[in-house]
Amino acid sequence: MFAKVWRAMIRKELNELRQRNEKIERELKKDEQILHNTIKILLLGCGEAGKSTFIKQMKIIHSSAEDTWSKEQLENFRDQIRRNVICSLQLLLRNKTRDLPIGFENNARKLEDLDEDRDQDKLHQHRVFIKEIWQHQALQETFRRRKDFHLPDSAAYFLQNIDRISGQDFVPTNQDILNIRVMTTDIHKYEFQVKLRGNIKNITMVDVGGQRSEQRKWLHCFDDVQLLIFLCASNEFDQKLLEDSAKNRLEESIEVFTKLMKHPWFKKSSIALFLNKKDLLQEKVKYSQLEDFFPGFREFKNYKPYDYDSAISYIQHLFMTIEDEQGKPLIGTERSVYSHHTCATDTDNIKTVFQQVKSSILEKIIRIHLL
């Protein structure tokens, strides 16, 4: 009798063990299928290159209008925009080199005393004066010197829209959201799907902070990266790093890109270079000469002063001609880099560029790595 009960217990345990093994195998097979259908894209670049904006564009492009942002996200974006306005105003006032009219001084001090978090509601009562002081020659001259004190690129956009932004019923638009400047101090991931070679593929896009203090976090994101997109703010050729006032931002970007091209983790990864903020570069070269900061530009075969096409071509040339320690080109016949000129705040531009990335790079990844 005991032996019969014992055998029944053994059979039950074996049956349960077999069921657990089958469940584990099904889950492993499912995970393997998901991995097989997933392309991991890593966004890298120095601070303020536009990585977070690019991630937002992917969400705008690949989500339905009603599902793009939650109510909580929109409220958070509203607060971030108003912080950007207060911060930009205070930076302009602190760095002005021309005195304001006597009648402006009292109100200007009130703006300088605003707290970015507690006083956002006060923007509405100050909106008329904000428009006046923004248009005043003293602040416009300071704005033209913005490269000297790290004014956010979106300052003009938000200050020109102060009536709408300061309103009690303000709900940020996609364009407002794309212009927000918030330092990325963590790792952000966005997952979406695209159709490639007739099949639906999962895309996992990862964005990490670009400041020097954040770059150590990149190592945790390198595993299984099939596409590295490196973003460079092309308009920063005459600016210094926030973390190092002696270091040119474009030089820093080229040096970081060079290190990544040498890194063994990316030997099998496809590489795309996005020379971003082309709209700001186009405006800047009208008054700031690239050759004053990069004298080699004068010897460039397509050199033309105050010319956007010439400037962007030279900046691209600087990236595409990087070398290893032996002086050998890191980019050439054995390794290609796909280059694009982008404006991360322009949805149509990013939609076009990402379509080109899909047809030229992602299709190749599917053909080589996932079949």
mmCIF file of C-alpha atoms in Angstrom:
data_model
loop_
_atom_site.group_PDB
_atom_site.id
_atom_site.type_symbol
_atom_site.label_atom_id
_atom_site.label_comp_id
_atom_site.label_asym_id
_atom_site.label_seq_id
_atom_site.Cartn_x
_atom_site.Cartn_y
_atom_site.Cartn_z
ATOM 1 C CA MET A 1 0.000 0.000 0.000
ATOM 2 C CA PHE A 2 2.803 2.412 0.964
ATOM 3 C CA ALA A 3 4.695 1.642 -2.282
ATOM 4 C CA LYS A 4 1.579 2.388 -4.344
ATOM 5 C CA VAL A 5 1.076 5.774 -2.637
ATOM 6 C CA TRP A 6 4.788 6.569 -3.009
ATOM 7 C CA ARG A 7 4.727 5.814 -6.760
ATOM 8 C CA ALA A 8 1.652 8.021 -7.162
ATOM 9 C CA MET A 9 3.444 10.865 -5.415
ATOM 10 C CA ILE A 10 6.508 10.423 -7.632
ATOM 11 C CA ARG A 11 4.337 10.437 -10.765
ATOM 12 C CA LYS A 12 2.602 13.616 -9.586
ATOM 13 C CA GLU A 13 5.922 15.349 -8.862
ATOM 14 C CA LEU A 14 7.347 14.267 -12.231
ATOM 15 C CA ASN A 15 4.219 15.517 -13.990
ATOM 16 C CA GLU A 16 4.457 18.895 -12.195
ATOM 17 C CA LEU A 17 8.168 19.094 -13.008
ATOM 18 C CA ARG A 18 7.455 18.341 -16.671
ATOM 19 C CA GLN A 19 4.766 21.034 -16.752
ATOM 20 C CA ARG A 20 7.123 23.585 -15.192
ATOM 21 C CA ASN A 21 9.857 22.685 -17.702
ATOM 22 C CA GLU A 22 7.397 23.028 -20.580
ATOM 23 C CA LYS A 23 6.292 26.428 -19.270
ATOM 24 C CA ILE A 24 9.911 27.600 -18.959
ATOM 25 C CA GLU A 25 10.674 26.370 -22.489
ATOM 26 C CA ARG A 26 7.624 28.211 -23.844
ATOM 27 C CA GLU A 27 8.710 31.422 -22.087
ATOM 28 C CA LEU A 28 12.285 31.061 -23.336
ATOM 29 C CA LYS A 29 11.009 30.448 -26.858
ATOM 30 C CA LYS A 30 8.766 33.521 -26.567
ATOM 31 C CA ASP A 31 11.661 35.645 -25.259
ATOM 32 C CA GLU A 32 13.892 34.374 -28.060
ATOM 33 C CA GLN A 33 11.240 35.284 -30.627
ATOM 34 C CA ILE A 34 10.892 38.784 -29.132
ATOM 35 C CA LEU A 35 14.683 39.218 -29.151
ATOM 36 C CA HIS A 36 14.807 37.967 -32.732
ATOM 37 C CA ASN A 37 12.268 40.631 -33.698
ATOM 38 C CA THR A 38 13.845 43.484 -31.727
ATOM 39 C CA ILE A 39 16.357 46.079 -32.906
ATOM 40 C CA LYS A 40 18.138 48.032 -30.167
ATOM 41 C CA ILE A 41 19.049 51.614 -31.056
ATOM 42 C CA LEU A 42 21.290 53.651 -28.756
ATOM 43 C CA LEU A 43 21.262 57.453 -28.903
ATOM 44 C CA LEU A 44 24.541 59.014 -27.808
ATOM 45 C CA GLY A 45 26.100 62.455 -27.958
ATOM 46 C CA CYS A 46 27.235 65.298 -25.740
ATOM 47 C CA GLY A 47 24.868 67.388 -23.646
ATOM 48 C CA GLU A 48 22.203 69.423 -25.480
ATOM 49 C CA ALA A 49 22.726 67.583 -28.768
ATOM 50 C CA GLY A 50 18.999 66.827 -29.105
ATOM 51 C CA LYS A 51 18.752 63.165 -28.064
ATOM 52 C CA SER A 52 15.728 63.598 -25.809
ATOM 53 C CA THR A 53 13.991 65.662 -28.491
ATOM 54 C CA PHE A 54 14.601 62.870 -30.996
ATOM 55 C CA ILE A 55 13.005 60.361 -28.595
ATOM 56 C CA LYS A 56 9.964 62.650 -28.280
ATOM 57 C CA GLN A 57 9.724 62.786 -32.073
ATOM 58 C CA MET A 58 9.653 58.988 -32.236
ATOM 59 C CA LYS A 59 6.740 59.008 -29.791
ATOM 60 C CA ILE A 60 4.910 61.679 -31.793
ATOM 61 C CA ILE A 61 5.491 59.875 -35.094
ATOM 62 C CA HIS A 62 4.704 56.356 -33.881
ATOM 63 C CA SER A 63 1.756 57.065 -31.552
ATOM 64 C CA SER A 64 -1.830 58.011 -32.249
ATOM 65 C CA ALA A 65 -2.590 61.641 -31.423
ATOM 66 C CA GLU A 66 -4.742 60.785 -28.401
ATOM 67 C CA ASP A 67 -2.197 58.327 -26.977
ATOM 68 C CA THR A 68 0.969 60.395 -27.373
ATOM 69 C CA TRP A 69 0.965 62.141 -23.987
ATOM 70 C CA SER A 70 -0.953 61.446 -20.787
ATOM 71 C CA LYS A 71 -2.623 64.205 -18.754
ATOM 72 C CA GLU A 72 0.132 63.909 -16.131
ATOM 73 C CA GLN A 73 2.856 64.220 -18.794
ATOM 74 C CA LEU A 74 1.226 67.333 -20.263
ATOM 75 C CA GLU A 75 1.054 68.928 -16.805
ATOM 76 C CA ASN A 76 4.716 68.112 -16.245
ATOM 77 C CA PHE A 77 5.644 69.552 -19.662
ATOM 78 C CA ARG A 78 3.705 72.741 -18.825
ATOM 79 C CA ASP A 79 5.735 73.182 -15.639
ATOM 80 C CA GLN A 80 9.009 72.469 -17.479
ATOM 81 C CA ILE A 81 8.167 75.078 -20.136
ATOM 82 C CA ARG A 82 7.442 77.736 -17.542
ATOM 83 C CA ARG A 83 10.680 76.886 -15.748
ATOM 84 C CA ASN A 84 12.477 77.335 -19.078
ATOM 85 C CA VAL A 85 10.856 80.785 -19.480
ATOM 86 C CA ILE A 86 11.859 81.981 -16.000
ATOM 87 C CA CYS A 87 15.383 80.562 -16.351
ATOM 88 C CA SER A 88 15.863 82.178 -19.791
ATOM 89 C CA LEU A 89 14.624 85.575 -18.599
ATOM 90 C CA GLN A 90 16.923 85.534 -15.595
ATOM 91 C CA LEU A 91 19.932 84.484 -17.668
ATOM 92 C CA LEU A 92 19.296 87.335 -20.108
ATOM 93 C CA LEU A 93 18.901 89.882 -17.319
ATOM 94 C CA ARG A 94 21.989 88.711 -15.419
ATOM 95 C CA ASN A 95 24.164 88.817 -18.541
ATOM 96 C CA LYS A 96 22.990 92.076 -20.101
ATOM 97 C CA THR A 97 25.765 94.559 -20.933
ATOM 98 C CA ARG A 98 23.509 97.557 -21.505
ATOM 99 C CA ASP A 99 21.385 99.209 -18.821
ATOM 100 C CA LEU A 100 17.615 99.081 -19.085
ATOM 101 C CA PRO A 101 15.523 102.269 -18.977
ATOM 102 C CA ILE A 102 14.805 103.476 -15.444
ATOM 103 C CA GLY A 103 11.140 102.587 -15.788
ATOM 104 C CA PHE A 104 12.069 98.975 -16.553
ATOM 105 C CA GLU A 105 14.355 98.352 -13.586
ATOM 106 C CA ASN A 106 11.718 97.731 -10.918
ATOM 107 C CA ASN A 107 9.816 95.161 -12.981
ATOM 108 C CA ALA A 108 13.088 93.580 -14.108
ATOM 109 C CA ARG A 109 14.054 92.988 -10.477
ATOM 110 C CA LYS A 110 10.711 91.262 -9.920
ATOM 111 C CA LEU A 111 11.502 88.891 -12.779
ATOM 112 C CA GLU A 112 14.968 88.226 -11.393
ATOM 113 C CA ASP A 113 13.414 87.289 -8.035
ATOM 114 C CA LEU A 114 10.958 84.734 -9.494
ATOM 115 C CA ASP A 115 11.346 81.165 -8.292
ATOM 116 C CA GLU A 116 11.240 78.594 -11.125
ATOM 117 C CA ASP A 117 8.834 76.327 -9.236
ATOM 118 C CA ARG A 118 6.828 78.507 -6.821
ATOM 119 C CA ASP A 119 6.220 81.548 -9.044
ATOM 120 C CA GLN A 120 5.124 80.035 -12.355
ATOM 121 C CA ASP A 121 1.607 81.464 -11.963
ATOM 122 C CA LYS A 122 3.073 84.993 -11.751
ATOM 123 C CA LEU A 123 4.186 84.809 -15.396
ATOM 124 C CA HIS A 124 0.647 85.728 -16.467
ATOM 125 C CA GLN A 125 0.598 88.989 -14.478
ATOM 126 C CA HIS A 126 4.050 89.906 -15.857
ATOM 127 C CA ARG A 127 3.344 88.844 -19.476
ATOM 128 C CA VAL A 128 2.983 92.403 -20.894
ATOM 129 C CA PHE A 129 6.273 93.529 -19.371
ATOM 130 C CA ILE A 130 7.995 90.289 -20.433
ATOM 131 C CA LYS A 131 7.058 91.047 -24.054
ATOM 132 C CA GLU A 132 8.334 94.618 -23.717
ATOM 133 C CA ILE A 133 11.628 93.721 -22.078
ATOM 134 C CA TRP A 134 12.242 90.829 -24.518
ATOM 135 C CA GLN A 135 11.881 93.232 -27.456
ATOM 136 C CA HIS A 136 14.127 95.874 -25.869
ATOM 137 C CA GLN A 137 17.491 96.427 -27.545
ATOM 138 C CA ALA A 138 19.414 95.632 -24.344
ATOM 139 C CA LEU A 139 18.015 92.087 -24.178
ATOM 140 C CA GLN A 140 18.172 91.566 -27.939
ATOM 141 C CA GLU A 141 21.886 92.431 -27.870
ATOM 142 C CA THR A 142 22.344 90.040 -24.935
ATOM 143 C CA PHE A 143 20.456 87.356 -26.837
ATOM 144 C CA ARG A 144 22.881 87.673 -29.770
ATOM 145 C CA ARG A 145 25.705 86.982 -27.272
ATOM 146 C CA ARG A 146 23.957 83.878 -25.925
ATOM 147 C CA LYS A 147 26.869 81.576 -26.749
ATOM 148 C CA ASP A 148 28.775 83.175 -23.865
ATOM 149 C CA PHE A 149 26.375 82.157 -21.095
ATOM 150 C CA HIS A 150 24.597 78.931 -22.159
ATOM 151 C CA LEU A 151 21.143 80.298 -22.912
ATOM 152 C CA PRO A 152 18.747 77.468 -23.895
ATOM 153 C CA ASP A 153 18.154 77.252 -27.647
ATOM 154 C CA SER A 154 14.395 77.469 -27.090
ATOM 155 C CA ALA A 155 14.477 80.819 -25.218
ATOM 156 C CA ALA A 156 13.256 82.911 -28.153
ATOM 157 C CA TYR A 157 10.505 80.431 -29.037
ATOM 158 C CA PHE A 158 9.025 80.438 -25.533
ATOM 159 C CA LEU A 159 9.398 84.190 -24.915
ATOM 160 C CA GLN A 160 7.654 84.944 -28.209
ATOM 161 C CA ASN A 161 4.746 82.766 -27.052
ATOM 162 C CA ILE A 162 4.504 84.143 -23.498
ATOM 163 C CA ASP A 163 0.807 85.127 -23.794
ATOM 164 C CA ARG A 164 -0.219 81.566 -24.577
ATOM 165 C CA ILE A 165 2.288 79.860 -22.254
ATOM 166 C CA SER A 166 1.365 81.964 -19.208
ATOM 167 C CA GLY A 167 -2.382 81.425 -19.639
ATOM 168 C CA GLN A 168 -4.286 79.456 -17.003
ATOM 169 C CA ASP A 169 -5.691 77.080 -19.627
ATOM 170 C CA PHE A 170 -2.320 76.472 -21.323
ATOM 171 C CA VAL A 171 -1.880 72.925 -22.640
ATOM 172 C CA PRO A 172 1.456 72.328 -24.393
ATOM 173 C CA THR A 173 1.419 71.481 -28.086
ATOM 174 C CA ASN A 174 3.804 68.958 -29.622
ATOM 175 C CA GLN A 175 5.955 71.844 -30.849
ATOM 176 C CA ASP A 176 6.102 73.289 -27.344
ATOM 177 C CA ILE A 177 7.133 69.900 -25.962
ATOM 178 C CA LEU A 178 9.848 69.470 -28.572
ATOM 179 C CA ASN A 179 11.373 72.817 -27.563
ATOM 180 C CA ILE A 180 11.665 71.990 -23.849
ATOM 181 C CA ARG A 181 15.222 71.909 -22.517
ATOM 182 C CA VAL A 182 15.703 69.598 -19.531
ATOM 183 C CA MET A 183 19.042 67.982 -18.725
ATOM 184 C CA THR A 184 18.845 64.190 -19.044
ATOM 185 C CA THR A 185 20.290 62.619 -15.902
ATOM 186 C CA ASP A 186 18.977 59.104 -16.306
ATOM 187 C CA ILE A 187 18.474 56.378 -18.889
ATOM 188 C CA HIS A 188 15.253 56.654 -20.902
ATOM 189 C CA LYS A 189 13.796 53.971 -23.119
ATOM 190 C CA TYR A 190 11.075 54.133 -25.766
ATOM 191 C CA GLU A 191 9.702 51.074 -27.517
ATOM 192 C CA PHE A 192 7.692 51.100 -30.730
ATOM 193 C CA GLN A 193 7.107 49.016 -33.834
ATOM 194 C CA VAL A 194 7.954 49.476 -37.515
ATOM 195 C CA LYS A 195 7.342 47.415 -40.625
ATOM 196 C CA LEU A 196 10.554 46.059 -42.184
ATOM 197 C CA ARG A 197 10.863 43.557 -45.015
ATOM 198 C CA GLY A 198 7.139 42.915 -44.771
ATOM 199 C CA ASN A 199 7.258 42.055 -41.042
ATOM 200 C CA ILE A 200 6.543 43.989 -37.853
ATOM 201 C CA LYS A 201 9.727 44.547 -35.857
ATOM 202 C CA ASN A 202 10.122 45.916 -32.337
ATOM 203 C CA ILE A 203 12.395 48.924 -31.866
ATOM 204 C CA THR A 204 13.924 49.688 -28.481
ATOM 205 C CA MET A 205 15.457 53.158 -28.465
ATOM 206 C CA VAL A 206 17.617 54.163 -25.487
ATOM 207 C CA ASP A 207 18.654 57.719 -24.561
ATOM 208 C CA VAL A 208 21.181 58.582 -21.853
ATOM 209 C CA GLY A 209 22.550 61.870 -20.520
ATOM 210 C CA GLY A 210 25.281 63.490 -22.584
ATOM 211 C CA GLN A 211 27.087 65.576 -19.974
ATOM 212 C CA ARG A 212 30.522 64.322 -18.952
ATOM 213 C CA SER A 213 29.191 63.275 -15.545
ATOM 214 C CA GLU A 214 26.551 61.102 -17.245
ATOM 215 C CA GLN A 215 28.740 59.437 -19.869
ATOM 216 C CA ARG A 216 29.921 56.720 -17.450
ATOM 217 C CA LYS A 217 26.355 55.368 -17.535
ATOM 218 C CA TRP A 218 26.639 54.595 -21.236
ATOM 219 C CA LEU A 219 28.513 51.335 -20.627
ATOM 220 C CA HIS A 220 25.384 49.742 -19.182
ATOM 221 C CA CYS A 221 23.548 50.341 -22.467
ATOM 222 C CA PHE A 222 26.119 48.947 -24.935
ATOM 223 C CA ASP A 223 25.006 45.317 -24.898
ATOM 224 C CA ASP A 224 23.343 44.062 -28.109
ATOM 225 C CA VAL A 225 23.220 47.474 -29.790
ATOM 226 C CA GLN A 226 22.562 47.048 -33.506
ATOM 227 C CA LEU A 227 22.411 50.742 -34.362
ATOM 228 C CA LEU A 228 24.249 53.624 -32.704
ATOM 229 C CA ILE A 229 22.910 57.077 -33.552
ATOM 230 C CA PHE A 230 25.343 59.798 -32.532
ATOM 231 C CA LEU A 231 23.926 63.321 -32.365
ATOM 232 C CA CYS A 232 26.063 66.448 -32.573
ATOM 233 C CA ALA A 233 24.719 69.987 -32.160
ATOM 234 C CA SER A 234 26.264 71.471 -35.309
ATOM 235 C CA ASN A 235 25.610 75.053 -34.200
ATOM 236 C CA GLU A 236 27.900 74.773 -31.151
ATOM 237 C CA PHE A 237 31.179 75.400 -32.979
ATOM 238 C CA ASP A 238 31.661 78.697 -31.111
ATOM 239 C CA GLN A 239 30.510 77.559 -27.661
ATOM 240 C CA LYS A 240 32.213 76.121 -24.581
ATOM 241 C CA LEU A 241 31.165 73.194 -22.403
ATOM 242 C CA LEU A 242 29.053 73.970 -19.369
ATOM 243 C CA GLU A 243 31.302 71.613 -17.372
ATOM 244 C CA ASP A 244 34.592 72.938 -18.794
ATOM 245 C CA SER A 245 34.756 76.576 -19.905
ATOM 246 C CA ALA A 246 38.043 75.929 -21.739
ATOM 247 C CA LYS A 247 36.678 73.191 -24.014
ATOM 248 C CA ASN A 248 34.990 73.844 -27.343
ATOM 249 C CA ARG A 249 31.711 71.924 -27.630
ATOM 250 C CA LEU A 250 32.197 70.773 -31.218
ATOM 251 C CA GLU A 251 35.729 69.549 -30.420
ATOM 252 C CA GLU A 252 34.336 67.609 -27.456
ATOM 253 C CA SER A 253 31.688 66.037 -29.652
ATOM 254 C CA ILE A 254 34.262 64.912 -32.229
ATOM 255 C CA GLU A 255 36.485 63.444 -29.496
ATOM 256 C CA VAL A 256 33.588 61.495 -27.946
ATOM 257 C CA PHE A 257 32.543 60.210 -31.368
ATOM 258 C CA THR A 258 36.136 59.093 -32.033
ATOM 259 C CA LYS A 259 36.231 57.137 -28.752
ATOM 260 C CA LEU A 260 32.976 55.412 -29.623
ATOM 261 C CA MET A 261 34.238 54.461 -33.085
ATOM 262 C CA LYS A 262 37.273 52.848 -31.435
ATOM 263 C CA HIS A 263 35.232 51.036 -28.804
ATOM 264 C CA PRO A 264 35.068 47.240 -29.324
ATOM 265 C CA TRP A 265 31.395 47.146 -28.328
ATOM 266 C CA PHE A 266 30.427 48.910 -31.561
ATOM 267 C CA LYS A 267 32.596 47.034 -34.063
ATOM 268 C CA LYS A 268 29.546 45.168 -35.370
ATOM 269 C CA SER A 269 27.033 47.989 -34.852
ATOM 270 C CA SER A 270 25.740 50.166 -37.658
ATOM 271 C CA ILE A 271 26.566 53.845 -37.083
ATOM 272 C CA ALA A 272 24.536 56.925 -37.988
ATOM 273 C CA LEU A 273 25.762 60.478 -37.472
ATOM 274 C CA PHE A 274 23.106 63.166 -37.064
ATOM 275 C CA LEU A 275 24.459 66.696 -37.419
ATOM 276 C CA ASN A 276 21.582 68.247 -35.529
ATOM 277 C CA LYS A 277 20.244 71.799 -35.074
ATOM 278 C CA LYS A 278 20.911 72.617 -38.696
ATOM 279 C CA ASP A 279 18.352 75.436 -38.477
ATOM 280 C CA LEU A 280 20.353 77.117 -35.706
ATOM 281 C CA LEU A 281 23.601 76.613 -37.615
ATOM 282 C CA GLN A 282 22.045 78.198 -40.698
ATOM 283 C CA GLU A 283 21.184 81.280 -38.648
ATOM 284 C CA LYS A 284 24.460 81.419 -36.708
ATOM 285 C CA VAL A 285 26.866 81.347 -39.671
ATOM 286 C CA LYS A 286 25.403 84.657 -40.811
ATOM 287 C CA TYR A 287 27.210 86.428 -37.958
ATOM 288 C CA SER A 288 29.692 83.947 -36.408
ATOM 289 C CA GLN A 289 32.535 82.657 -38.583
ATOM 290 C CA LEU A 290 33.374 78.967 -38.280
ATOM 291 C CA GLU A 291 36.979 79.629 -39.360
ATOM 292 C CA ASP A 292 37.551 81.792 -36.256
ATOM 293 C CA PHE A 293 37.231 78.643 -34.160
ATOM 294 C CA PHE A 294 38.365 76.014 -36.676
ATOM 295 C CA PRO A 295 41.093 77.661 -38.826
ATOM 296 C CA GLY A 296 41.337 74.573 -41.017
ATOM 297 C CA PHE A 297 38.017 75.523 -42.535
ATOM 298 C CA ARG A 298 39.808 78.130 -44.691
ATOM 299 C CA GLU A 299 41.731 75.307 -46.417
ATOM 300 C CA PHE A 300 38.597 73.224 -47.014
ATOM 301 C CA LYS A 301 37.927 72.689 -50.722
ATOM 302 C CA ASN A 302 34.337 73.933 -50.414
ATOM 303 C CA TYR A 303 35.212 76.885 -48.178
ATOM 304 C CA LYS A 304 32.856 79.816 -48.377
ATOM 305 C CA PRO A 305 32.474 82.311 -45.494
ATOM 306 C CA TYR A 306 29.072 82.910 -43.906
ATOM 307 C CA ASP A 307 27.661 79.986 -45.865
ATOM 308 C CA TYR A 308 25.579 77.201 -44.295
ATOM 309 C CA ASP A 309 26.250 74.508 -46.928
ATOM 310 C CA SER A 310 29.990 75.094 -46.707
ATOM 311 C CA ALA A 311 29.942 75.066 -42.888
ATOM 312 C CA ILE A 312 27.869 71.890 -42.495
ATOM 313 C CA SER A 313 30.012 70.132 -45.110
ATOM 314 C CA TYR A 314 33.188 70.990 -43.191
ATOM 315 C CA ILE A 315 31.736 69.879 -39.851
ATOM 316 C CA GLN A 316 30.733 66.583 -41.452
ATOM 317 C CA HIS A 317 34.246 66.315 -42.907
ATOM 318 C CA LEU A 318 35.735 66.665 -39.392
ATOM 319 C CA PHE A 319 33.737 63.659 -38.195
ATOM 320 C CA MET A 320 34.215 61.509 -41.271
ATOM 321 C CA THR A 321 38.017 61.876 -41.328
ATOM 322 C CA ILE A 322 38.776 60.822 -37.739
ATOM 323 C CA GLU A 323 41.777 58.500 -37.292
ATOM 324 C CA ASP A 324 43.073 55.861 -34.887
ATOM 325 C CA GLU A 325 46.343 56.068 -32.930
ATOM 326 C CA GLN A 326 48.311 54.899 -36.004
ATOM 327 C CA GLY A 327 46.836 57.616 -38.177
ATOM 328 C CA LYS A 328 44.571 55.225 -40.090
ATOM 329 C CA PRO A 329 41.034 56.355 -41.005
ATOM 330 C CA LEU A 330 38.356 54.921 -38.705
ATOM 331 C CA ILE A 331 35.737 55.404 -41.412
ATOM 332 C CA GLY A 332 36.233 54.113 -44.924
ATOM 333 C CA THR A 333 35.806 51.073 -47.123
ATOM 334 C CA GLU A 334 35.590 48.590 -44.228
ATOM 335 C CA ARG A 335 33.323 50.664 -42.006
ATOM 336 C CA SER A 336 30.632 53.090 -43.076
ATOM 337 C CA VAL A 337 28.868 55.859 -41.213
ATOM 338 C CA TYR A 338 25.514 57.113 -42.450
ATOM 339 C CA SER A 339 25.326 60.894 -42.067
ATOM 340 C CA HIS A 340 22.219 63.089 -41.939
ATOM 341 C CA HIS A 341 21.615 66.781 -41.337
ATOM 342 C CA THR A 342 18.721 67.135 -38.918
ATOM 343 C CA CYS A 343 16.498 69.527 -37.013
ATOM 344 C CA ALA A 344 15.149 67.515 -34.089
ATOM 345 C CA THR A 345 12.324 70.001 -33.432
ATOM 346 C CA ASP A 346 11.020 69.622 -37.018
ATOM 347 C CA THR A 347 8.689 66.597 -37.123
ATOM 348 C CA ASP A 348 8.591 66.442 -40.934
ATOM 349 C CA ASN A 349 12.383 66.472 -41.111
ATOM 350 C CA ILE A 350 12.772 63.714 -38.504
ATOM 351 C CA LYS A 351 10.041 61.649 -40.142
ATOM 352 C CA THR A 352 11.916 61.859 -43.462
ATOM 353 C CA VAL A 353 15.293 61.101 -41.889
ATOM 354 C CA PHE A 354 13.970 58.126 -39.924
ATOM 355 C CA GLN A 355 12.380 56.757 -43.087
ATOM 356 C CA GLN A 356 15.817 56.955 -44.715
ATOM 357 C CA VAL A 357 17.338 55.214 -41.677
ATOM 358 C CA LYS A 358 14.743 52.450 -42.009
ATOM 359 C CA SER A 359 15.455 51.857 -45.687
ATOM 360 C CA SER A 360 19.255 52.202 -45.546
ATOM 361 C CA ILE A 361 20.217 50.852 -42.108
ATOM 362 C CA LEU A 362 17.423 48.936 -40.400
ATOM 363 C CA GLU A 363 16.712 46.876 -43.509
ATOM 364 C CA LYS A 364 20.416 45.976 -43.610
ATOM 365 C CA ILE A 365 20.358 45.016 -39.926
ATOM 366 C CA ILE A 366 17.383 42.728 -40.519
ATOM 367 C CA ARG A 367 19.128 41.118 -43.476
ATOM 368 C CA ILE A 368 22.436 40.542 -41.689
ATOM 369 C CA HIS A 369 21.626 40.011 -38.027
ATOM 370 C CA LEU A 370 18.056 38.811 -37.647
ATOM 371 C CA LEU A 371 17.447 36.373 -40.468
#
